[in-house]
JSON list of C-alpha atoms in Angstrom, two decimals:
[
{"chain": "A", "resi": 1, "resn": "UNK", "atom": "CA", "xyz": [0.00, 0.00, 0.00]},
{"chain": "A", "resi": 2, "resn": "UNK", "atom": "CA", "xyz": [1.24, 2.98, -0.70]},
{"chain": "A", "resi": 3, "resn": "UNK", "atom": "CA", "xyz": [1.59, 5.53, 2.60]},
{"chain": "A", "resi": 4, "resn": "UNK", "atom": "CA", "xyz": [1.20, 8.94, 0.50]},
{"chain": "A", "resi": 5, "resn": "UNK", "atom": "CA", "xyz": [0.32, 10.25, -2.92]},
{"chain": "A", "resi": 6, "resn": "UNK", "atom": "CA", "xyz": [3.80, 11.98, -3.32]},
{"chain": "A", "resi": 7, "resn": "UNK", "atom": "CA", "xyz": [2.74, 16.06, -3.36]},
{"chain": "A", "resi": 8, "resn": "UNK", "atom": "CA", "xyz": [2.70, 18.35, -0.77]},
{"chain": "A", "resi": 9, "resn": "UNK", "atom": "CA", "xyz": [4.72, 20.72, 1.09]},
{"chain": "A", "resi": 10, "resn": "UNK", "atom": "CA", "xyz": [6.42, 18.86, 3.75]},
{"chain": "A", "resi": 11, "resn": "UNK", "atom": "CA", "xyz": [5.45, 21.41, 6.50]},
{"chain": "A", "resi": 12, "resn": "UNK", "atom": "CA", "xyz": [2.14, 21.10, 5.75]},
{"chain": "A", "resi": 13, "resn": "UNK", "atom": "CA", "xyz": [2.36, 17.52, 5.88]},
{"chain": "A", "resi": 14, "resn": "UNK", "atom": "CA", "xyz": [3.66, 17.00, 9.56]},
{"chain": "A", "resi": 15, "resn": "UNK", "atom": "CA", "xyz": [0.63, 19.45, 10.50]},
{"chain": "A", "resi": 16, "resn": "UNK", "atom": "CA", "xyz": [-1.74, 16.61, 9.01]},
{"chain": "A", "resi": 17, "resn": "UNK", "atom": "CA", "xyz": [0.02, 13.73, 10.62]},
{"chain": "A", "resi": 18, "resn": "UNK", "atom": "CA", "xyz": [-0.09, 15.38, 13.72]},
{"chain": "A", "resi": 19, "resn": "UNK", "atom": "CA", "xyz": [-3.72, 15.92, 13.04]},
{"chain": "A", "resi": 20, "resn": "UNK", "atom": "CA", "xyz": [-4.89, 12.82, 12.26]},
{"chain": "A", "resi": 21, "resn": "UNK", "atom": "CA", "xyz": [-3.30, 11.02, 14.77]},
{"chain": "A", "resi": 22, "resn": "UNK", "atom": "CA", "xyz": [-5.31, 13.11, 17.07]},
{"chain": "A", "resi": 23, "resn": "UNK", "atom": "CA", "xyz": [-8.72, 12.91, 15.48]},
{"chain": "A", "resi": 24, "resn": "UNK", "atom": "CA", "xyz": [-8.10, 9.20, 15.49]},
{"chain": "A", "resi": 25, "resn": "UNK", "atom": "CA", "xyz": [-7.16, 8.78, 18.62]},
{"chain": "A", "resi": 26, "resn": "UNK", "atom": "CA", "xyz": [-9.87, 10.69, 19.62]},
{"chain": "A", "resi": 27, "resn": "UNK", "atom": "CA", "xyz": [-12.37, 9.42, 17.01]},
{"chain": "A", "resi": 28, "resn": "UNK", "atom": "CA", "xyz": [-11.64, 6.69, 16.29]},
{"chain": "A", "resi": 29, "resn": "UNK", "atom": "CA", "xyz": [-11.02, 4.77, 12.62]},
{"chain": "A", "resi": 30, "resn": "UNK", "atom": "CA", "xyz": [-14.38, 5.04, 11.32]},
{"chain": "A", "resi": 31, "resn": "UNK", "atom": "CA", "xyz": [-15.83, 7.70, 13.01]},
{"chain": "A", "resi": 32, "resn": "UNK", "atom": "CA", "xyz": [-12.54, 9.91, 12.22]},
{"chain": "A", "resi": 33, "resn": "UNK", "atom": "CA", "xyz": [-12.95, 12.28, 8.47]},
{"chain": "A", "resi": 34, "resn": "UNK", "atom": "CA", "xyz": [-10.66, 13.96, 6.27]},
{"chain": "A", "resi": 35, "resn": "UNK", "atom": "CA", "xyz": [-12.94, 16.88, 6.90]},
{"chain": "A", "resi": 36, "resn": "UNK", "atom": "CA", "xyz": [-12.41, 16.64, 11.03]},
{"chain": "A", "resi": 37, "resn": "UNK", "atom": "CA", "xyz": [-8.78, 16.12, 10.22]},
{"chain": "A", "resi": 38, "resn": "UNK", "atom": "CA", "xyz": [-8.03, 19.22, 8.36]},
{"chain": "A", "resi": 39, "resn": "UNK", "atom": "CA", "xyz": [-9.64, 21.53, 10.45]},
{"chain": "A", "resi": 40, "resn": "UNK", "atom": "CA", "xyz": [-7.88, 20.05, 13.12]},
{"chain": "A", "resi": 41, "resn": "UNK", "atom": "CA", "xyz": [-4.59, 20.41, 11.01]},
{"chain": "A", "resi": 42, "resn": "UNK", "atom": "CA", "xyz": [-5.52, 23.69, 9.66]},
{"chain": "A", "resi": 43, "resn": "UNK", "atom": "CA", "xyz": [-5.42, 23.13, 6.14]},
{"chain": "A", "resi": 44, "resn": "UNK", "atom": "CA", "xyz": [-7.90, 22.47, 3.11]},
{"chain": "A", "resi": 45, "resn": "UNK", "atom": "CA", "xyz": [-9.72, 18.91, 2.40]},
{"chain": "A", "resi": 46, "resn": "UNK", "atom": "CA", "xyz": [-7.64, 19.07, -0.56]},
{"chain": "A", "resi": 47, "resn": "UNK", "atom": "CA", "xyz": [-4.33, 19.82, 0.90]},
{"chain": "A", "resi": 48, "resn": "UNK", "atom": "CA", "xyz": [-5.13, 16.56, 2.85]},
{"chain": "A", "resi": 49, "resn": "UNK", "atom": "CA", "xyz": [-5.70, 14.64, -0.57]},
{"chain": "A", "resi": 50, "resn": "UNK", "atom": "CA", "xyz": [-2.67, 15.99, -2.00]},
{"chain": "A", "resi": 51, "resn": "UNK", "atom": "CA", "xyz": [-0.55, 14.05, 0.62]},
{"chain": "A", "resi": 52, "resn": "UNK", "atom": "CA", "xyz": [-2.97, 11.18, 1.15]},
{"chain": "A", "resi": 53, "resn": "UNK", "atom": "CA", "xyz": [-4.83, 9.39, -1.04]},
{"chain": "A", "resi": 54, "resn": "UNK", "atom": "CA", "xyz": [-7.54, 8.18, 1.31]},
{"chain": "A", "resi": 55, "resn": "UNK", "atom": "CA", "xyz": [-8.95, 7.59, 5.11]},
{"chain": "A", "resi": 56, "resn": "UNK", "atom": "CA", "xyz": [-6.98, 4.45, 5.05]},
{"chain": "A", "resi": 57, "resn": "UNK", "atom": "CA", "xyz": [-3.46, 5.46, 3.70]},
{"chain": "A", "resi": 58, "resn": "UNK", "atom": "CA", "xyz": [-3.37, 8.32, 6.25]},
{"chain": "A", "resi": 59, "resn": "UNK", "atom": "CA", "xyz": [-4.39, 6.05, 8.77]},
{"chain": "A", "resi": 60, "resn": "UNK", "atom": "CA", "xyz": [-1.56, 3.78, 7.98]},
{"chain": "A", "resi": 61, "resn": "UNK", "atom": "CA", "xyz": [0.89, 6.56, 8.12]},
{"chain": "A", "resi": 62, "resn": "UNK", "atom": "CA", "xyz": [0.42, 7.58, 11.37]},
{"chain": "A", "resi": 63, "resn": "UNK", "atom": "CA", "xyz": [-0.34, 4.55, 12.87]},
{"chain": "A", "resi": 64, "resn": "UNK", "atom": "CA", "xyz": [3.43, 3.03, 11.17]},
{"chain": "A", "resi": 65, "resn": "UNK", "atom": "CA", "xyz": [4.79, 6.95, 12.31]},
{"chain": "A", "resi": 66, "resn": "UNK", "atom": "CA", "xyz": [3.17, 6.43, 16.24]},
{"chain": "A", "resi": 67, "resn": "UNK", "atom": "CA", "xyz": [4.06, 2.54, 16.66]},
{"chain": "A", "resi": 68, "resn": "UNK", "atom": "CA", "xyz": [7.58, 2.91, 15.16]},
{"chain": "A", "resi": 69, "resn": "UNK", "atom": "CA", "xyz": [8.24, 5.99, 17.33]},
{"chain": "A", "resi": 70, "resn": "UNK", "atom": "CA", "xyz": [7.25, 3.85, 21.02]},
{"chain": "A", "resi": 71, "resn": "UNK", "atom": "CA", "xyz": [9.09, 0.91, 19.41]},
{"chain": "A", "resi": 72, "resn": "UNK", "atom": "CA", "xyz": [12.25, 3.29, 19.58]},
{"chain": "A", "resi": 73, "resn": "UNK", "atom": "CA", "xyz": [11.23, 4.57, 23.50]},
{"chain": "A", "resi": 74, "resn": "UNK", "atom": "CA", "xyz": [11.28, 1.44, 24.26]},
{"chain": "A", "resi": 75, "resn": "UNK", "atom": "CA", "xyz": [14.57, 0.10, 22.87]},
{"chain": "A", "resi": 76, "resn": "UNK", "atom": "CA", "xyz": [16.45, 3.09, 24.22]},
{"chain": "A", "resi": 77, "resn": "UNK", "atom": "CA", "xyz": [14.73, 2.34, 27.55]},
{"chain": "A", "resi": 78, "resn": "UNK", "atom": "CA", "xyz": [16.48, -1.20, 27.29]},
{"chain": "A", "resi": 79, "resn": "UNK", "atom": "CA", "xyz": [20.05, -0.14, 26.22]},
{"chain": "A", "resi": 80, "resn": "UNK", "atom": "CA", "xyz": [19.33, 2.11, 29.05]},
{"chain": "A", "resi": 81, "resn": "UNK", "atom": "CA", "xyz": [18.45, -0.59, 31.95]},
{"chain": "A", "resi": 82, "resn": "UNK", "atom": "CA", "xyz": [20.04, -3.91, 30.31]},
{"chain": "A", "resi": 83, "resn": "UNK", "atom": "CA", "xyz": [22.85, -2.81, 28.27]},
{"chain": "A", "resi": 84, "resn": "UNK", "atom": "CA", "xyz": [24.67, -2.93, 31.10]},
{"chain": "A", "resi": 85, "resn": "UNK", "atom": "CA", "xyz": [23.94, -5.49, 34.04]},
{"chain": "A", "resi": 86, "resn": "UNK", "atom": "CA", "xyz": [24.73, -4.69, 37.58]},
{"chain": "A", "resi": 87, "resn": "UNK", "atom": "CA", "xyz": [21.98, -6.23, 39.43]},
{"chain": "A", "resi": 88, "resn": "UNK", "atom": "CA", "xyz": [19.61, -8.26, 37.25]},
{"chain": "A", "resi": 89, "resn": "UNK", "atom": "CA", "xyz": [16.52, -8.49, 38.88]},
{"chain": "A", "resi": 90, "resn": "UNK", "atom": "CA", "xyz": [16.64, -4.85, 40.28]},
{"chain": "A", "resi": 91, "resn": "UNK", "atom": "CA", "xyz": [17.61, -3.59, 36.41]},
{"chain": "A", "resi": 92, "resn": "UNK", "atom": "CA", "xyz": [14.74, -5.75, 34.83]},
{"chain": "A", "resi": 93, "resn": "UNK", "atom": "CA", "xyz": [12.02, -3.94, 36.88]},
{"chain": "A", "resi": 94, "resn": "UNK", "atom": "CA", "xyz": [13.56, -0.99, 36.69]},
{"chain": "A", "resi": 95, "resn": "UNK", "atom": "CA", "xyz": [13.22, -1.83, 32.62]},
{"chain": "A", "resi": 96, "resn": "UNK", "atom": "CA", "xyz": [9.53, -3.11, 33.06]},
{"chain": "A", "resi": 97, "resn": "UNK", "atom": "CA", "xyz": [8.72, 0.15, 34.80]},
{"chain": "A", "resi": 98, "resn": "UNK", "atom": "CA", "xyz": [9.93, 2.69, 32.76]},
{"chain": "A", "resi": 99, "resn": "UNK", "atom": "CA", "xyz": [8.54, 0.87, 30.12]},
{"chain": "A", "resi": 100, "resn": "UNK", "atom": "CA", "xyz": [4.74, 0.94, 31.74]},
{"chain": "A", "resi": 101, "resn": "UNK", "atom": "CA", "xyz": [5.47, 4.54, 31.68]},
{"chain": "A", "resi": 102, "resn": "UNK", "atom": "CA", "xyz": [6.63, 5.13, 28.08]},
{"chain": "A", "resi": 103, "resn": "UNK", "atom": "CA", "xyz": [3.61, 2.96, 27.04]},
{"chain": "A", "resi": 104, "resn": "UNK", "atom": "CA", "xyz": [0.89, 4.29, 29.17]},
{"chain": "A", "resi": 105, "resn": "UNK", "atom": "CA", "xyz": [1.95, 7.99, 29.18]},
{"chain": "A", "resi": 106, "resn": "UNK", "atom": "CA", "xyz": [2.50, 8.75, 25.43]},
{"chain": "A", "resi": 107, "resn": "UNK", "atom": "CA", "xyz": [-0.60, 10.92, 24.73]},
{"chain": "A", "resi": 108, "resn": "UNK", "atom": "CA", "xyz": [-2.02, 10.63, 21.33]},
{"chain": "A", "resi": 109, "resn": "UNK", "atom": "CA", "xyz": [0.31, 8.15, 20.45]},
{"chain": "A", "resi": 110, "resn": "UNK", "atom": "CA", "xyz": [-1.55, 5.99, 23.49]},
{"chain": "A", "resi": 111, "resn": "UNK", "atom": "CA", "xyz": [-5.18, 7.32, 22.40]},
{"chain": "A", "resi": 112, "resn": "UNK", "atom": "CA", "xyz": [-4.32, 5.70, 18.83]},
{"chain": "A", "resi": 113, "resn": "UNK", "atom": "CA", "xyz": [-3.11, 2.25, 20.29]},
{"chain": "A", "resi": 114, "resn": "UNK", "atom": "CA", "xyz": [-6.43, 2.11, 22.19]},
{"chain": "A", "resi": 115, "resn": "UNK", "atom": "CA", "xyz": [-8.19, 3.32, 19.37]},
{"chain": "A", "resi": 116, "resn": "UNK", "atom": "CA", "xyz": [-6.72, 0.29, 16.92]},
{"chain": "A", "resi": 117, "resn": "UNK", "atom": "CA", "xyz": [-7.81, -2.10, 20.08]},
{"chain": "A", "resi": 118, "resn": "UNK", "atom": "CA", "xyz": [-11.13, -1.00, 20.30]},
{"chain": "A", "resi": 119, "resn": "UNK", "atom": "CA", "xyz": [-11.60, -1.02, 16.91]},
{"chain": "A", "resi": 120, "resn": "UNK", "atom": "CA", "xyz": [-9.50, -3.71, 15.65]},
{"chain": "A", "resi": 121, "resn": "UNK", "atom": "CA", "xyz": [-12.88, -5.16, 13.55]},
{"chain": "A", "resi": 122, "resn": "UNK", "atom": "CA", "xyz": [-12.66, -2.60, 11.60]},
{"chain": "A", "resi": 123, "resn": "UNK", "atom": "CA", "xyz": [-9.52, -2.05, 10.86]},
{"chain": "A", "resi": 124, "resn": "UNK", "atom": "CA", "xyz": [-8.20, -2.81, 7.86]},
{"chain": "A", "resi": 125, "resn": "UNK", "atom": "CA", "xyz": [-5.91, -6.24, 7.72]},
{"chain": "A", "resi": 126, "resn": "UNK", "atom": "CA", "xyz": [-2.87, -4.68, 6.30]},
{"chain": "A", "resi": 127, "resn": "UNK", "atom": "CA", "xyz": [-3.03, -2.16, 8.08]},
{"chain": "A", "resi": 128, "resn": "UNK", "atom": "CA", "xyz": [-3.13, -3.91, 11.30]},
{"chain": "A", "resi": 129, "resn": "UNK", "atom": "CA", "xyz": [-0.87, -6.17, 11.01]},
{"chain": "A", "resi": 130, "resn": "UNK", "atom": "CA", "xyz": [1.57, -3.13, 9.14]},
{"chain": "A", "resi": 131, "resn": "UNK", "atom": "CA", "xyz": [0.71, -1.39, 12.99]},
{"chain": "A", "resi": 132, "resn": "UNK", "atom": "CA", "xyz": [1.95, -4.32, 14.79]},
{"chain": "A", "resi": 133, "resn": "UNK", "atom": "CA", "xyz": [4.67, -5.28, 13.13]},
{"chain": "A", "resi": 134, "resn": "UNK", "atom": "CA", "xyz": [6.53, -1.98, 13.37]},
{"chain": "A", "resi": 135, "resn": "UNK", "atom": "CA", "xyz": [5.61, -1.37, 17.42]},
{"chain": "A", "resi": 136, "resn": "UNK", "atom": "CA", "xyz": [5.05, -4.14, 19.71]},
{"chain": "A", "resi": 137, "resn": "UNK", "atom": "CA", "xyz": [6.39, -7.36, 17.50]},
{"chain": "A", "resi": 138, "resn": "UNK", "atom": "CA", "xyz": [9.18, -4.98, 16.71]},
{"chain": "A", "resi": 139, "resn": "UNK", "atom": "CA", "xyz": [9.41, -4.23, 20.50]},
{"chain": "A", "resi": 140, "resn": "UNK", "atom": "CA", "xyz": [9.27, -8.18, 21.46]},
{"chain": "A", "resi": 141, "resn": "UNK", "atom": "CA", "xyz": [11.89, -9.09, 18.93]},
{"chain": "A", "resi": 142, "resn": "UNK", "atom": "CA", "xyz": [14.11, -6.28, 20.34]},
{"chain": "A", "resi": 143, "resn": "UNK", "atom": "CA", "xyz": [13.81, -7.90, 23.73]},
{"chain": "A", "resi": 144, "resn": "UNK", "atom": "CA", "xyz": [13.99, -11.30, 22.60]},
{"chain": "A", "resi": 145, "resn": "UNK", "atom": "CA", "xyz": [17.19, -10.28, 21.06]},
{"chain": "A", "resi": 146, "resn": "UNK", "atom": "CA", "xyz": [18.51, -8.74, 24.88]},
{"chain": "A", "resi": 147, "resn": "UNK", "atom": "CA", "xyz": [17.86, -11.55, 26.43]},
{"chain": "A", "resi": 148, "resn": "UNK", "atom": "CA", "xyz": [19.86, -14.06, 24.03]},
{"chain": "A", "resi": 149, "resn": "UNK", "atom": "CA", "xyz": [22.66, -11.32, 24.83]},
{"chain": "A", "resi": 150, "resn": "UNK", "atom": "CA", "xyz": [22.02, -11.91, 28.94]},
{"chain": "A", "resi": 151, "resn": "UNK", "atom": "CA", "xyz": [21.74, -15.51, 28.38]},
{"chain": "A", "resi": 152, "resn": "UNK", "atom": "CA", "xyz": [24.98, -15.81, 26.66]},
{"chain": "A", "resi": 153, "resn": "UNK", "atom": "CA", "xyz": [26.44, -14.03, 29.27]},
{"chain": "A", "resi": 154, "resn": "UNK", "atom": "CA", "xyz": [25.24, -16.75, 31.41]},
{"chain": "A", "resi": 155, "resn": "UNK", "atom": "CA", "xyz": [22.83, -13.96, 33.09]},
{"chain": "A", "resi": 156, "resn": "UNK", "atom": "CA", "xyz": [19.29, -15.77, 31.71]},
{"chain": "A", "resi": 157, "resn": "UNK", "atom": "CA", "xyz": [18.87, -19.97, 31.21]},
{"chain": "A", "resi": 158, "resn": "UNK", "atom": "CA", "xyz": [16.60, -18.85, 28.00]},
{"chain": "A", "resi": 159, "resn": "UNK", "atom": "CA", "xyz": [16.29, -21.52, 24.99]},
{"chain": "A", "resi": 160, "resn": "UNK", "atom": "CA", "xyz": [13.15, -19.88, 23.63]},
{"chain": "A", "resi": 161, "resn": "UNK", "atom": "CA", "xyz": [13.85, -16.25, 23.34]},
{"chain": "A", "resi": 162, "resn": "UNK", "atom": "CA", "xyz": [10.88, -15.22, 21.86]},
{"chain": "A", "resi": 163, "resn": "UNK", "atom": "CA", "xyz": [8.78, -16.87, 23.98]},
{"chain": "A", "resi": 164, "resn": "UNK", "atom": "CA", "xyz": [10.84, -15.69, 26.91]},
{"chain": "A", "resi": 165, "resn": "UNK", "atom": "CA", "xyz": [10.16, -12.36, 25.49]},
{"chain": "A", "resi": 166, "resn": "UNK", "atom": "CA", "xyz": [6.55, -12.52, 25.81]},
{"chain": "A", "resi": 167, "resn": "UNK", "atom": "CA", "xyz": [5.96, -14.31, 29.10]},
{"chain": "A", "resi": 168, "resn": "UNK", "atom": "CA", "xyz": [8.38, -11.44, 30.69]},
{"chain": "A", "resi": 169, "resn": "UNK", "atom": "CA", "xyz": [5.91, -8.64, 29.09]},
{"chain": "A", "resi": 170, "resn": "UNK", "atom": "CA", "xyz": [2.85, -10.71, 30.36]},
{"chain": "A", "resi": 171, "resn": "UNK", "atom": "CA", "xyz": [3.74, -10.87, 33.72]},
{"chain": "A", "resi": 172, "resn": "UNK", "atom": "CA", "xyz": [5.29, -7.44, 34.16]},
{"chain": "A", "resi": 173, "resn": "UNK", "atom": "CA", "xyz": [3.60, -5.20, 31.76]},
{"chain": "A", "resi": 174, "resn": "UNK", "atom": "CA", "xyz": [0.12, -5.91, 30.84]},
{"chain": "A", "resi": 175, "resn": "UNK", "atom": "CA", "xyz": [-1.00, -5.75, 34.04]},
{"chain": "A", "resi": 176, "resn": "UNK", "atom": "CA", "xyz": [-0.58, -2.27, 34.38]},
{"chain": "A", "resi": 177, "resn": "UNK", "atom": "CA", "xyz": [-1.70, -2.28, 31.15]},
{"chain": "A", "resi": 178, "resn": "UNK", "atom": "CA", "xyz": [-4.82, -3.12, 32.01]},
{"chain": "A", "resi": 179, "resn": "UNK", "atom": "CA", "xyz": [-5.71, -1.83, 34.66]},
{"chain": "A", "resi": 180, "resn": "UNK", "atom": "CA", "xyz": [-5.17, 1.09, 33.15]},
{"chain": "A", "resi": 181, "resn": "UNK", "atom": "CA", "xyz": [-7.05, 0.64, 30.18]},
{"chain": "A", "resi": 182, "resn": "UNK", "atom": "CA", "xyz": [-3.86, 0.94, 27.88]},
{"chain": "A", "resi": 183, "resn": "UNK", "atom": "CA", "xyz": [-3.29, 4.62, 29.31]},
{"chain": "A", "resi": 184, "resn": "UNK", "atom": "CA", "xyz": [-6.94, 6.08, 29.79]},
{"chain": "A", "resi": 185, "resn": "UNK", "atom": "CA", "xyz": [-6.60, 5.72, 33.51]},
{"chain": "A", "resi": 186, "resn": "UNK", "atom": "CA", "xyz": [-3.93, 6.21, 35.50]},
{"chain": "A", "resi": 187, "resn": "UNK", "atom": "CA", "xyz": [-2.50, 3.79, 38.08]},
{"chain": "A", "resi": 188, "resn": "UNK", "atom": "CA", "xyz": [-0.24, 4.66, 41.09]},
{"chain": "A", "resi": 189, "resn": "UNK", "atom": "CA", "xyz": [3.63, 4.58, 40.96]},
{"chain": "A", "resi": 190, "resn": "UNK", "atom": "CA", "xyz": [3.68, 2.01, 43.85]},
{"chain": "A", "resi": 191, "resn": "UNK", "atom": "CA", "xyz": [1.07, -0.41, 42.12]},
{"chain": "A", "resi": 192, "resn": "UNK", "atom": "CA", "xyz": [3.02, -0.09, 38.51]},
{"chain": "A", "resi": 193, "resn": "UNK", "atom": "CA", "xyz": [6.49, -0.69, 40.59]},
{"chain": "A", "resi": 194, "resn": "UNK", "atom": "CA", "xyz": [4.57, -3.89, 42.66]},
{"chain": "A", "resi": 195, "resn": "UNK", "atom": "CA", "xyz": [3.50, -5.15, 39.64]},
{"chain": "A", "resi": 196, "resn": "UNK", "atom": "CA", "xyz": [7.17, -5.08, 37.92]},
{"chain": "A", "resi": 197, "resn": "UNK", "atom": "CA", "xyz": [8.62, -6.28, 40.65]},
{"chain": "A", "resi": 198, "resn": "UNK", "atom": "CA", "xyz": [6.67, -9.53, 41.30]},
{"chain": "A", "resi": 199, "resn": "UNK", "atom": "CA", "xyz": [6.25, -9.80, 37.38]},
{"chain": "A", "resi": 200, "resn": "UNK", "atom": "CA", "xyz": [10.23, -10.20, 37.32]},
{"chain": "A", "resi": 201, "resn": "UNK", "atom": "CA", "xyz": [10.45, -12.34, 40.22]},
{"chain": "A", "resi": 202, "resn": "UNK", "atom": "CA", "xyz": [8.09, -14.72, 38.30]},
{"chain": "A", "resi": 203, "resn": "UNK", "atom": "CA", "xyz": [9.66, -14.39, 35.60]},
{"chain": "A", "resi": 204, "resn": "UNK", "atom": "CA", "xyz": [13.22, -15.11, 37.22]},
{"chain": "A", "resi": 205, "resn": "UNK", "atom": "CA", "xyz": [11.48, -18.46, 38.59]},
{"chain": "A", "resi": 206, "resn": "UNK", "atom": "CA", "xyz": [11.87, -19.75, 35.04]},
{"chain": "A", "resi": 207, "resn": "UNK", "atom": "CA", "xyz": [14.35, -18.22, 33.28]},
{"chain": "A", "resi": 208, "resn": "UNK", "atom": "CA", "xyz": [16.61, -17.32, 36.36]},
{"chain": "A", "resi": 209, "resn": "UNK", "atom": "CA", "xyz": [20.10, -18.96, 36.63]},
{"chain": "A", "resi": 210, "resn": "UNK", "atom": "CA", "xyz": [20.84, -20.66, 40.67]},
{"chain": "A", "resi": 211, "resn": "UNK", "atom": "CA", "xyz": [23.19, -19.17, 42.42]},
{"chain": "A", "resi": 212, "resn": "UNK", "atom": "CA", "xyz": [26.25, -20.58, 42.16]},
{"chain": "A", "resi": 213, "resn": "UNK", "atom": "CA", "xyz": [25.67, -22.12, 38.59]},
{"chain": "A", "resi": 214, "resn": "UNK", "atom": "CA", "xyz": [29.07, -22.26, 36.65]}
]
């Protein structure tokens, strides 16, 4: 599919994108228009078609722009907390949380993920799975990937990365998660912090290496 029609001043263009990934966040795919969108970006119904070809394609754009951009967060977040080991269990929560908070605080960025999951019905295939691909399987992969580098370092007894990868978001993310409805509500520091922490001791259960384990 292709993301724009290929005219358009370029300024004109970031005021859409910002736009639209308001109105949909707001409105939602189908009740969101090319009409709300550009009065909310300022500019003509035309100026909007002269980046965009349709709802859909402008959809897709923001919703590749908004994933890809918390996919990033997050992987900074982890050369952050696990590029560099000193206490595992203390610098996987410490990962989980500030995670939780780059999820759950990103503003119309978050509005637009829980717009996609309350409206995933009617979203279009491609574009869905375009959406996931570039944010949260890109964000599992990426974490997959640091913990082959901690098991390797004989940090993590992982033989299933990926898999490792998703049980550790499971237990220490998408509880906060929900409870929060994906950022609508919030939930206190000390409950997203309890939740990390008891999510990585689980977690450490299964994938943790003894003490004293050559």
């Amino acid at each position: 599919m292709a993301v724009t029609s290929g005219a358009g001043r370029p300024e004109k263009r970031v005021a859409i994108t910002r736009a639209a990934t308001a109105v949909f966040g707001r409105e939602g795919y189908v009740r969101a228009s090319m009409d709300a969108i550009a009065a909310e970006a300022g500019v003509s119904k035309r100026t909007v078609y002269n980046h965009f070809a349709d709802k859909e394609t402008l959809f897709l754009s923001v919703a590749l722009t908004s994933s890809a951009e918390l996919a990033g967060t997050i992987r900074e977040l982890a050369d952050r907390r696990l590029g560099k080991i000193v206490d595992l269990r203390q610098d996987l929560t410490d990962f989980a949380v500030d995670r939780a908070h780059a999820v759950l605080s990103a503003g119309d960025h978050g509005a637009l993920g829980r717009a996609i999951r309350a409206e995933v019905a009617n979203i279009p295939a491609d574009v869905l799975e375009a959406w996931l691909e570039a944010g949260p399987i890109a964000s599992l992969r990426d974490l997959a990937e640091r913990f082959t580098a901690l098991a390797a370092r004989g940090l993590l007894a992982v033989d299933d990365p990926a898999l490792a990868a998703e049980q550790f978001t499971l237990l220490t993310f998408h509880g906060v998660a929900d409870r929060s409805f994906w950022g609508a509500l919030p939930v206190p520091e000390q409950e997203v912090g309890r939740i990390a922490a008891v999510g990585v001791d689980a977690f450490l259960k299964v994938y943790g290496v003894p003490a004293g384990t050559p």
